[in-house]
XYZ file of C-alpha atoms in Angstrom:
756
model
C -5.179 28.001 169.149
C -8.672 26.965 169.500
C -9.100 30.665 170.148
C -7.936 32.030 166.716
C -9.420 29.185 165.463
C -13.268 30.846 166.936
C -12.514 33.843 165.532
C -11.504 32.476 161.486
C -15.218 30.868 162.281
C -17.331 33.617 162.762
C -14.734 35.668 159.453
C -16.540 32.580 157.928
C -19.485 33.160 159.360
C -20.581 36.570 157.925
C -20.354 35.200 154.556
C -23.568 33.255 154.943
C -25.642 35.691 156.378
C -29.349 36.535 154.947
C -28.933 40.156 155.933
C -25.114 42.162 157.454
C -25.259 42.625 161.759
C -24.265 45.451 163.472
C -20.963 45.301 163.313
C -20.772 47.524 166.754
C -23.633 45.581 169.014
C -21.293 42.181 167.506
C -17.821 44.129 169.743
C -20.708 44.855 172.549
C -21.927 41.319 172.377
C -18.525 40.106 172.149
C -17.323 43.171 175.440
C -20.541 41.416 177.257
C -19.631 37.476 176.433
C -16.265 38.226 177.486
C -17.385 40.612 181.213
C -19.422 36.578 181.672
C -16.965 34.384 181.183
C -15.091 35.410 184.121
C -17.723 34.730 186.210
C -17.369 31.323 185.427
C -14.929 28.322 187.311
C -11.670 28.230 185.956
C -12.085 25.656 183.949
C -14.904 26.996 181.893
C -13.048 29.938 180.562
C -10.844 28.882 177.774
C -14.159 27.224 176.489
C -16.066 30.470 177.543
C -13.416 32.472 175.545
C -13.930 31.141 171.730
C -17.901 33.502 172.142
C -16.352 36.143 172.096
C -13.658 35.659 169.340
C -16.546 34.247 167.255
C -18.586 37.355 167.871
C -15.328 39.386 167.298
C -14.788 37.645 163.957
C -18.589 38.417 162.981
C -17.663 41.457 163.864
C -14.251 41.921 161.976
C -15.902 40.396 158.566
C -19.410 43.098 158.416
C -17.206 45.560 159.144
C -14.767 45.090 156.015
C -18.145 44.363 153.972
C -20.050 47.780 155.304
C -17.239 49.152 154.100
C -17.573 47.019 150.112
C -20.482 47.943 150.205
C -20.651 51.854 150.282
C -19.087 51.353 147.227
C -21.495 50.130 145.688
C -22.576 52.248 142.560
C -25.438 53.549 143.452
C -29.116 52.206 142.371
C -30.177 55.836 140.588
C -26.472 56.128 138.220
C -27.330 52.630 136.318
C -26.628 52.504 132.626
C -26.027 56.038 132.542
C -22.860 57.946 130.544
C -20.385 57.900 133.232
C -16.425 59.780 133.106
C -13.419 58.953 134.962
C -10.765 58.206 134.941
C -8.959 55.349 135.373
C -5.774 52.391 135.527
C -6.273 48.999 132.518
C -5.074 46.330 135.425
C -4.339 42.725 134.648
C -4.100 41.604 130.520
C -7.701 42.655 128.542
C -8.686 39.938 126.646
C -9.750 40.069 123.402
C -12.857 37.503 122.882
C -15.316 37.122 120.032
C -17.489 40.075 121.255
C -15.617 42.695 122.848
C -13.116 43.165 124.365
C -12.892 42.041 128.320
C -10.985 44.432 130.490
C -10.741 46.250 134.547
C -10.214 49.728 134.824
C -9.227 50.618 138.991
C -11.009 53.952 139.244
C -8.806 56.607 140.156
C -11.295 59.056 139.491
C -15.151 59.707 139.305
C -15.513 63.012 136.664
C -19.559 63.125 137.011
C -20.807 65.301 139.494
C -23.704 63.303 142.203
C -21.583 59.518 141.618
C -18.376 57.101 142.964
C -17.511 54.479 140.701
C -16.510 51.127 142.943
C -12.722 50.516 143.042
C -12.818 48.082 140.695
C -14.805 47.961 137.639
C -14.848 45.578 135.067
C -16.109 46.824 131.678
C -16.262 44.741 127.797
C -15.659 46.998 124.940
C -17.287 45.748 121.779
C -15.976 47.767 119.822
C -12.513 46.138 120.103
C -10.079 48.618 120.698
C -6.552 48.344 121.651
C -5.676 48.509 125.971
C -2.623 48.461 126.991
C -1.722 46.533 130.455
C -1.233 49.816 133.117
C -2.204 52.316 130.795
C -4.081 54.885 132.548
C -7.474 56.313 130.580
C -10.071 59.213 130.370
C -13.322 57.218 129.840
C -17.439 57.725 129.420
C -18.786 53.984 130.671
C -22.665 53.121 131.479
C -22.513 50.618 133.798
C -24.974 48.003 136.084
C -24.398 46.831 139.286
C -22.649 43.139 139.408
C -25.262 40.671 138.734
C -25.438 37.641 137.652
C -27.969 34.709 137.192
C -28.794 33.160 140.005
C -29.803 29.374 140.289
C -29.535 26.278 141.963
C -26.210 24.573 140.849
C -23.417 25.702 139.301
C -21.372 28.819 139.115
C -22.099 31.712 140.755
C -21.231 34.464 139.259
C -22.463 37.772 141.241
C -21.020 35.716 144.677
C -17.508 35.347 142.642
C -17.423 39.189 140.811
C -18.603 38.986 145.047
C -14.958 37.697 146.344
C -12.848 39.388 143.361
C -14.302 43.253 144.714
C -15.769 43.594 141.634
C -19.266 45.690 142.009
C -19.925 47.359 138.346
C -20.174 45.940 134.859
C -19.543 48.773 132.227
C -19.354 49.343 128.568
C -17.578 50.925 127.446
C -18.767 54.060 124.996
C -16.278 56.493 122.274
C -14.491 59.106 123.289
C -11.372 57.631 125.037
C -8.074 59.748 125.706
C -4.810 58.251 126.987
C -3.281 60.040 129.592
C 0.231 58.906 131.179
C 0.716 55.086 131.945
C 0.816 54.042 135.830
C 3.512 54.111 137.435
C 2.356 51.285 139.862
C 4.401 47.739 141.354
C 1.584 46.280 140.033
C 0.779 48.525 136.720
C 4.370 46.948 136.098
C 3.714 43.995 136.207
C 1.229 43.835 134.192
C 2.787 45.235 132.183
C 5.128 42.533 131.976
C 2.627 39.760 131.622
C 1.685 41.538 128.854
C 4.952 41.593 126.504
C 5.543 38.615 127.905
C 1.896 37.091 126.341
C 2.996 39.256 123.062
C 6.452 36.919 123.223
C 4.877 33.638 123.406
C 1.894 34.683 121.074
C 4.549 35.658 118.559
C 6.568 32.393 118.454
C 3.777 30.637 118.738
C 1.182 31.868 117.905
C -2.126 32.036 117.789
C -2.994 28.724 118.958
C -3.874 26.254 122.431
C 0.011 25.641 123.041
C 0.447 29.459 123.201
C -3.144 29.497 125.037
C -1.569 27.159 127.669
C 1.797 27.602 128.275
C 0.307 32.047 128.779
C -2.107 30.670 131.377
C 0.590 28.318 133.183
C 3.902 31.606 133.368
C 1.600 34.307 133.616
C -2.005 34.015 135.042
C -3.713 34.558 131.608
C -6.673 31.657 131.599
C -9.273 33.584 129.494
C -7.231 32.598 126.677
C -7.732 28.870 126.343
C -10.602 28.227 124.593
C -13.898 27.044 126.117
C -13.560 23.331 125.185
C -10.200 23.187 126.509
C -11.674 24.342 129.915
C -14.410 21.100 129.128
C -11.951 18.535 128.471
C -10.168 19.685 132.353
C -13.092 19.367 134.016
C -14.043 15.807 132.222
C -10.744 14.758 133.907
C -10.485 16.594 137.059
C -7.044 18.712 135.743
C -8.886 22.018 135.700
C -6.706 22.672 138.606
C -3.374 22.039 137.460
C -4.676 25.104 134.151
C -4.714 27.982 136.856
C -1.222 29.324 138.451
C -2.604 27.249 142.343
C -0.688 26.595 145.519
C 0.021 23.435 144.024
C 2.319 25.625 141.483
C 3.978 28.081 143.994
C 4.495 24.985 145.893
C 6.449 23.893 143.559
C 8.078 25.952 142.093
C 9.257 27.012 145.682
C 10.303 22.842 146.251
C 12.355 23.100 143.507
C 14.093 26.346 144.626
C 15.347 25.486 147.644
C 16.322 22.118 146.335
C 18.829 24.337 143.521
C 19.284 26.524 147.298
C 20.701 23.387 149.073
C 22.970 21.980 146.535
C 24.213 25.206 145.565
C 24.759 26.195 149.886
C 26.563 23.083 150.014
C 29.498 23.575 147.666
C 29.273 27.510 148.715
C 27.610 27.539 152.812
C 27.524 31.129 153.957
C 29.150 33.097 156.485
C 27.158 34.181 158.460
C 23.495 33.824 157.681
C 22.687 29.639 158.664
C 22.020 27.596 155.400
C 18.254 26.825 156.856
C 17.744 30.284 156.694
C 18.646 30.872 153.503
C 16.853 28.205 151.396
C 13.712 28.407 152.929
C 14.147 32.718 152.228
C 15.575 31.816 149.009
C 12.317 29.476 148.160
C 10.357 31.833 149.409
C 11.124 34.556 147.124
C 11.713 32.048 143.951
C 7.478 31.504 145.139
C 6.934 35.667 145.106
C 8.211 36.427 142.300
C 6.588 33.898 140.771
C 2.776 34.548 142.280
C 3.235 38.209 140.935
C 3.986 36.918 137.481
C 0.519 35.072 137.932
C -1.111 38.634 138.097
C -1.029 37.568 142.721
C -4.875 35.834 142.480
C -6.024 35.344 146.078
C -4.990 31.409 145.377
C -1.362 32.292 145.016
C -1.518 34.723 147.485
C -2.641 32.072 150.138
C 0.139 29.567 149.259
C 2.416 32.403 149.544
C 1.097 33.257 153.010
C 1.342 29.455 154.288
C 5.751 29.822 153.631
C 5.677 32.841 154.935
C 3.854 31.638 158.049
C 6.260 28.795 157.515
C 9.320 30.836 157.194
C 8.743 33.286 159.751
C 8.154 30.370 162.021
C 11.550 28.950 161.232
C 13.247 32.871 161.685
C 11.658 33.087 164.748
C 13.491 29.405 165.837
C 9.354 28.605 167.370
C 8.612 24.509 167.112
C 5.508 25.548 165.081
C 3.918 21.928 164.348
C 2.301 22.005 160.358
C -1.333 22.581 161.187
C -0.297 25.088 163.434
C 1.661 26.901 160.055
C -2.073 25.879 158.502
C -3.779 28.022 160.658
C -2.024 30.316 161.540
C -1.354 31.317 156.925
C -5.838 30.566 156.673
C -6.046 33.043 159.774
C -3.304 36.007 157.864
C -5.689 34.683 154.215
C -9.376 35.306 156.536
C -7.793 38.683 157.703
C -6.500 40.112 154.862
C -9.249 39.682 152.675
C -12.615 38.168 153.954
C -14.474 37.909 151.463
C -12.448 35.085 149.773
C -14.775 33.053 151.987
C -16.721 31.988 149.120
C -14.550 31.057 146.857
C -14.411 27.374 147.003
C -10.925 27.448 145.798
C -9.955 28.528 149.381
C -11.061 25.258 150.639
C -9.764 23.385 147.939
C -6.847 24.691 148.243
C -6.246 24.529 152.296
C -8.794 21.218 152.528
C -5.997 19.172 150.504
C -3.189 20.382 152.584
C -5.494 19.484 155.367
C -5.589 16.438 154.060
C -2.526 15.215 152.496
C -1.002 16.143 156.919
C -3.236 13.848 158.496
C -2.827 11.068 156.528
C 1.127 11.559 157.584
C 0.488 11.784 161.046
C 0.645 8.823 164.168
C 3.056 7.780 161.765
C 5.637 5.647 163.962
C 8.027 5.608 160.698
C 8.329 8.033 157.018
C 6.686 5.987 154.452
C 8.765 5.438 151.247
C 8.348 7.797 148.918
C 6.111 5.945 146.341
C 4.129 4.069 149.150
C 3.910 7.889 150.580
C 2.997 9.552 147.219
C 0.344 6.689 146.882
C -1.228 7.698 150.615
C -1.341 11.541 149.756
C -3.089 11.185 146.262
C -6.250 8.870 148.307
C -5.566 11.306 151.144
C -6.143 14.124 148.056
C -8.930 12.274 146.214
C -10.818 10.956 149.436
C -11.263 14.857 150.829
C -12.494 16.447 148.441
C -14.503 13.610 147.286
C -17.418 15.383 149.508
C -16.646 18.902 148.170
C -16.601 18.614 144.667
C -19.594 16.417 144.431
C -21.132 19.100 146.270
C -20.189 22.603 144.359
C -19.167 21.161 141.015
C -22.284 18.405 140.656
C -20.366 15.661 140.495
C -16.571 14.767 139.964
C -14.383 12.605 137.463
C -14.353 9.172 137.144
C -10.468 9.170 135.857
C -9.837 12.379 137.919
C -7.544 9.932 140.318
C -5.575 8.931 137.494
C -5.955 11.544 135.404
C -4.090 14.068 139.323
C -1.482 11.157 139.200
C -0.584 11.367 136.277
C -0.770 15.228 135.252
C 0.500 16.467 138.638
C 3.775 15.579 138.107
C 3.653 15.940 134.251
C 1.910 19.661 134.721
C 3.721 20.919 138.155
C 6.964 19.540 137.668
C 7.817 19.699 134.382
C 5.318 21.692 132.090
C 5.978 24.468 134.057
C 8.850 25.206 134.955
C 10.118 24.481 130.921
C 7.627 26.896 130.886
C 8.618 29.567 133.159
C 12.104 29.353 131.613
C 11.158 29.283 128.314
C 9.180 32.757 128.515
C 12.353 34.380 130.492
C 15.134 33.617 128.013
C 15.758 34.645 125.080
C 15.873 32.058 122.944
C 13.114 30.820 121.309
C 13.587 26.462 120.437
C 13.343 26.333 124.230
C 8.948 28.294 123.592
C 8.462 25.403 120.799
C 9.855 22.734 123.279
C 7.117 23.467 125.863
C 4.713 23.553 123.091
C 5.954 19.662 122.191
C 4.516 19.014 125.839
C 1.510 20.674 125.907
C 0.636 18.497 122.773
C 1.513 15.410 125.018
C -0.462 17.285 127.478
C -3.682 17.191 125.392
C -3.096 13.809 123.718
C -3.337 12.793 127.320
C -5.413 14.572 128.746
C -8.636 14.170 125.032
C -7.956 10.597 125.835
C -8.664 10.605 129.399
C -11.428 12.889 128.398
C -13.614 9.142 127.181
C -13.983 7.934 130.553
C -17.626 8.355 132.221
C -18.120 10.978 135.109
C -20.069 10.746 137.574
C -23.424 12.739 138.395
C -24.623 13.465 141.420
C -27.280 15.155 141.918
C -27.821 18.199 144.704
C -28.177 16.661 148.327
C -29.196 18.937 150.946
C -26.260 19.943 153.981
C -26.611 17.154 156.914
C -26.315 14.508 154.066
C -23.112 16.887 152.805
C -21.801 17.264 156.084
C -22.659 13.795 156.992
C -19.675 12.475 153.842
C -17.409 15.095 154.971
C -17.313 14.037 158.074
C -17.131 10.278 156.690
C -14.340 11.568 154.046
C -12.209 12.537 157.551
C -12.978 9.734 159.398
C -11.883 7.511 156.395
C -8.506 8.704 155.878
C -7.629 8.779 160.069
C -4.488 6.457 160.887
C -5.163 2.933 160.934
C -5.422 2.555 164.864
C -8.748 4.285 164.517
C -11.793 2.340 164.902
C -14.500 1.280 162.182
C -12.810 3.007 159.785
C -14.216 0.558 157.352
C -18.076 2.227 157.902
C -16.775 5.640 157.415
C -17.519 4.745 153.650
C -20.658 4.250 154.627
C -21.197 7.500 155.703
C -20.337 8.484 151.471
C -23.161 6.593 149.958
C -26.150 9.298 150.999
C -24.566 12.082 149.197
C -23.750 9.208 146.304
C -26.762 7.765 145.761
C -29.428 10.518 146.611
C -32.787 11.861 144.034
C -34.688 14.429 145.017
C -38.043 13.873 146.173
C -40.223 13.994 143.069
C -43.792 15.435 142.784
C -46.693 13.012 143.471
C -49.072 11.653 140.471
C -50.805 14.314 139.309
C -48.532 16.695 140.473
C -45.432 18.418 138.508
C -42.539 20.680 139.373
C -41.847 23.346 137.128
C -38.040 25.198 137.392
C -38.113 28.570 134.999
C -34.188 28.489 135.314
C -32.074 32.053 135.730
C -30.880 31.986 131.810
C -30.097 35.221 131.222
C -31.810 36.581 128.936
C -33.643 33.373 127.580
C -36.125 30.845 128.063
C -35.824 27.074 129.650
C -38.265 25.524 131.533
C -38.051 22.051 132.731
C -41.896 19.945 133.778
C -41.052 17.496 135.850
C -44.168 14.452 136.676
C -43.149 11.962 138.672
C -42.001 9.915 136.363
C -41.805 12.164 133.654
C -38.941 15.100 132.315
C -39.554 17.783 129.845
C -37.187 20.815 129.030
C -39.485 23.794 127.461
C -36.625 25.467 125.246
C -32.626 25.435 126.550
C -31.774 29.513 126.146
C -28.817 30.309 125.368
C -24.997 30.394 125.513
C -22.798 27.132 126.379
C -24.484 23.400 127.798
C -22.237 23.595 130.596
C -23.015 26.901 131.832
C -26.511 27.085 133.297
C -28.450 24.629 131.691
C -26.517 20.813 132.177
C -25.265 21.571 136.068
C -29.289 22.903 136.932
C -29.867 19.350 135.152
C -27.614 17.216 137.070
C -28.809 19.491 140.364
C -31.555 18.349 140.039
C -31.951 15.041 139.329
C -32.508 14.803 136.325
C -30.589 12.026 134.329
C -32.859 12.175 131.250
C -35.016 14.347 129.071
C -37.950 12.931 128.103
C -39.103 15.034 126.105
C -37.043 18.357 124.622
C -39.576 21.371 123.394
C -37.883 24.157 121.153
C -40.246 26.901 120.674
C -38.435 28.409 118.131
C -35.220 29.061 115.603
C -34.126 31.844 117.574
C -30.411 30.781 119.670
C -31.941 32.597 123.373
C -34.115 29.884 122.899
C -32.841 27.016 122.250
C -28.587 29.144 121.779
C -28.015 25.345 123.662
C -29.910 22.847 121.892
C -27.287 20.893 119.995
C -24.583 20.670 123.333
C -27.701 19.319 125.769
C -28.221 16.745 123.253
C -24.773 15.850 122.877
C -24.670 15.687 127.011
C -28.485 14.441 127.401
C -29.573 13.285 124.596
C -33.210 13.924 124.652
C -35.770 10.774 124.201
C -38.100 12.787 121.971
C -37.609 16.071 119.971
C -40.410 18.752 118.902
C -39.655 22.369 117.557
C -42.278 25.351 116.585
C -39.668 24.881 112.719
C -38.276 21.712 113.155
C -36.950 22.012 109.308
C -33.583 23.994 111.533
C -33.365 21.446 113.555
C -30.886 19.701 111.185
C -28.600 22.919 112.559
C -28.176 22.211 115.745
C -27.241 18.426 114.977
C -31.315 16.765 115.939
C -34.017 14.983 114.279
C -37.495 15.069 115.302
C -40.964 16.464 114.577
C -42.687 19.389 114.414
C -44.843 21.437 116.984
C -48.981 20.768 115.373
C -52.179 21.862 117.618
C -53.988 18.982 118.582
C -50.857 16.871 119.888
C -51.699 15.632 123.615
C -50.493 12.783 126.111
C -50.323 12.010 130.250
C -47.680 11.196 132.226
C -48.668 10.295 135.475
C -51.122 12.132 135.496
C -50.856 15.168 133.952
C -52.445 16.571 130.793
C -49.642 17.873 128.148
C -51.308 19.755 125.162
C -49.437 21.584 122.615
C -51.730 24.347 121.832
C -49.939 25.910 118.191
C -48.086 27.376 117.163
C -51.985 28.317 114.719
C -51.598 26.767 111.207
C -52.441 30.796 110.421
C -48.767 31.665 111.445
C -47.192 33.347 108.219
C -44.259 31.154 107.400
C -42.055 34.178 107.367
C -42.527 34.975 111.040
C -40.262 32.812 113.757
C -42.165 34.067 116.667
C -45.402 33.025 114.906
C -44.323 30.326 114.865
C -43.391 28.825 118.581
C -44.646 25.718 120.600
C -47.107 27.008 122.640
C -47.809 24.504 125.356
C -50.427 23.683 127.778
C -48.950 21.476 130.898
C -52.356 20.502 133.565
C -52.397 18.862 136.613
C -56.297 17.890 137.959
C -56.520 21.384 139.720
C -53.732 23.968 138.484
C -52.322 24.052 134.830
C -49.333 26.137 133.082
C -49.081 27.943 130.298
C -45.395 28.391 127.516
C -45.544 30.297 124.596
C -41.979 30.699 124.032
C -41.940 34.076 121.404
C -45.501 34.025 120.166
C -46.839 37.615 119.447
C -49.999 39.254 120.265
C -51.792 38.113 117.204
C -50.707 34.320 117.337
C -52.575 35.667 120.892
C -55.895 36.685 119.964
C -56.554 33.845 117.066
C -55.850 32.028 120.388
C -58.545 33.392 122.637
C -61.027 33.191 119.651
C -61.337 29.568 118.926
C -63.820 28.516 120.509
C -64.080 25.024 123.336
C -60.094 26.340 123.844
C -58.986 25.285 126.956
C -56.797 28.222 128.068
C -57.387 28.999 131.392
C -54.261 28.304 133.309
C -53.425 29.659 137.089
C -49.799 29.825 135.492
C -48.583 31.764 132.508
C -45.667 32.642 131.116
C -44.983 35.706 129.963
C -45.042 35.677 126.681
C -40.699 37.258 124.074
C -39.933 37.385 127.982
C -42.807 40.378 128.609
C -42.089 42.651 125.538
C -45.113 44.732 124.657
C -45.558 42.453 121.761
C -47.281 40.052 123.802
C -48.861 38.613 127.396
C -51.793 41.042 125.678
C -55.190 41.906 126.739
C -56.973 38.799 125.173
C -54.450 36.096 126.067
C -54.648 37.534 130.138
C -58.692 37.291 130.270
C -58.159 33.755 128.291
C -55.953 32.925 130.448
C -56.821 34.453 133.976
C -53.489 33.727 135.377
C -53.072 34.673 139.030
C -48.913 34.379 138.491
C -47.817 35.375 135.488
C -43.197 34.030 135.402
C -41.280 36.903 133.515
C -37.111 35.692 132.043
C -35.226 38.324 130.622
C -31.732 39.347 131.453
C -31.301 42.358 134.221
C -31.830 45.446 132.987
C -31.720 44.278 129.357
C -31.407 46.036 126.078
C -34.513 45.050 124.920
C -36.014 47.162 127.799
C -38.053 43.448 128.990
C -40.081 43.546 130.546
C -41.606 46.812 129.274
C -43.433 48.631 131.106
C -47.416 48.232 129.152
C -47.016 44.916 130.548
C -46.406 45.699 133.875
C -48.749 47.994 134.268
C -51.218 45.393 132.368
C -50.682 42.908 135.725
C -51.296 45.583 138.016
C -53.850 46.423 136.864
C -55.465 42.860 136.708
C -53.999 42.362 140.339
C -51.636 39.423 138.756
C -48.328 39.108 141.380
C -45.937 38.073 138.469
C -42.092 36.963 139.068
C -39.362 37.688 137.066
C -35.673 35.819 136.899
C -34.044 38.454 136.308
C -34.958 39.777 139.871
C -35.712 36.710 141.668
C -33.172 34.199 140.462
C -34.369 30.670 139.002
C -38.553 30.020 139.677
C -39.084 26.994 141.554
C -43.535 26.979 141.062
C -45.479 23.312 142.412
C -48.439 21.935 141.735
C -50.608 19.987 143.627
C -53.401 20.471 144.810
C -52.147 24.264 144.637
C -49.766 26.221 143.121
C -46.716 27.033 145.741
C -43.485 28.886 144.670
C -40.304 29.939 145.499
C -37.960 32.241 144.180
C -33.752 31.367 144.816
C -32.660 35.202 145.487
C -35.817 35.318 148.347
C -34.581 31.511 149.974
C -30.995 31.825 149.324
C -30.704 35.205 151.068
C -26.762 36.812 151.483
C -26.324 39.626 152.839
C -24.255 40.601 149.449
C -27.141 39.334 147.003
C -29.662 41.578 145.497
C -32.677 40.168 146.341
C -36.481 40.749 144.700
C -40.002 41.354 145.165
C -40.812 37.580 144.553
C -44.313 37.193 144.241
C -45.147 41.033 144.776
C -47.332 43.237 142.145
C -45.288 45.016 139.936
């Protein structure tokens, strides 16, 4: 078993490496280590065997990664039309801005390019794409790329773990071919038919969406507001068809089969094998119905290992079954180590098993349930804080009530309702869903525990403390284990010293959001677009921001203030300044306008509002952008929103106006209408920051701006290529780019300051 554990550690290690090792080299090192182990004393050989096993696991994961990297879309074919034949996989979803779907590529018809096996597509015309249908289509692709920030959901990591290596936009001229006859295509069509039936009976309602999510895995139909409720109560895992649902269904099936076999025992097959086999078949059917997602695969494999041990009459301990199931999952899909769900689900099972070991007698049912709830809550605390920046304080109560309600009552009833040709079971399931939502909405009013992102040693200390805390009673010092959790819960990143400041340009895609922190104060310049829980709030909480002293909204464009209303509800700012204060009531905010001459000092750092100038046209929203200069004793930062070149020239021409700044944020995301010659000459920056989306449709930053910077010898940092940017302003200016500081072999990286 130690050798197997070392092999799995090698597979998991590969995902965290900055560069991919050579598989052949790893195998050679493993052979050499194995040969060296034979020369050691006999008592040391079992330990020496761990090194070759680790290297073989690393070699296997690297080999699988190389096979996937070969399928990447060639750089030269990005945003060029590609014609291909593909089959629709899963359940397409028609959202507000377009239909999102996945296709399995069968053949690329355009010469000179081969598409990855799985691509994700968006149809802005919202045509109909039936599950399992085959098409000849044309699309323009980009490599899978997402915003990269220090905290929150990492789209790029998730897409790599799911095997999605290209995103495209569908064009015109589609041609439908004969439907796919693959087994999974039949399953997808059956799932789509069940979703259509649910919506036909219950309408386009939140009840129908939740029933579809619980039965066939159509989670995209659940509204974002409802996902926020589940997140606020710690119940998100219940809505995804996870190992818990599969296990519960297998348990119910086993109980039903046991009852039947006690009355009609089989003649040739041992009853325990019949019960185990029937439970496994029920779990497999549910996993297929749910789309055979990675969490369902994990549980199915674990059940399969247990069934195999039973068939072979091998007395395997629960932890041996656990390790074997993990080995099957990682060997089949070594990339799933990047999914937090893998570690949460397997870790939860391990915690439940650990809480029951070394007991002289089995506890009562209620005591066992409470002990399991305690172990699960303690062991998931550190991972949830590490991955998601906090935990809802009401989560233990919500899970104690929600797990039996959803897993033992709602999900089995919903499954029966969608499979039976009757309507009243669906209405009954909808009634239970309404009761569930009432409870969730009431529990969501409780406060949550937001925790700043902590360093890896602090997380490992908290994880070890969690394991120690649930150890059996005989283990000494369990009461002290709780102290090991405190550093993670109270950790705060060190603030800048007095007179210095820190600026973080968040990667919000095609938008702008810059956080400025002094020793005790915080200012946010713009919020970017979209929901606040998508990027902004996880970053603020992860950086330890407990309050916003000032929110400055440069002007009324959704890519600059689109998340302002939700941010103010979650983290009310002490003061609001806006380029167009008349638009603040639309966002549910109150504040004042940016006016030249406004100035204040925080912790030895001076803030000066330089614009919009009084001459800015009232009908030009970009021209009315707030312009802010943040200056320490030695260096300054200049932010200008979307202010055009006409405003830049007007300010540059004002005598006595201090514009010189070491760092300049390019106006209008690097558009050719801003960051002009006069502005660069007045500011004299050494570094220019550009916030833009990857290969965005506006073609920002414009080549003329990049040429201007190159000719002036000015370094450029770009969120589309470098991810989130952090700059420390003190005696000098030091910067770091997230794609460079957190390198991974599967993540693209930029130049991080090289001249454009």
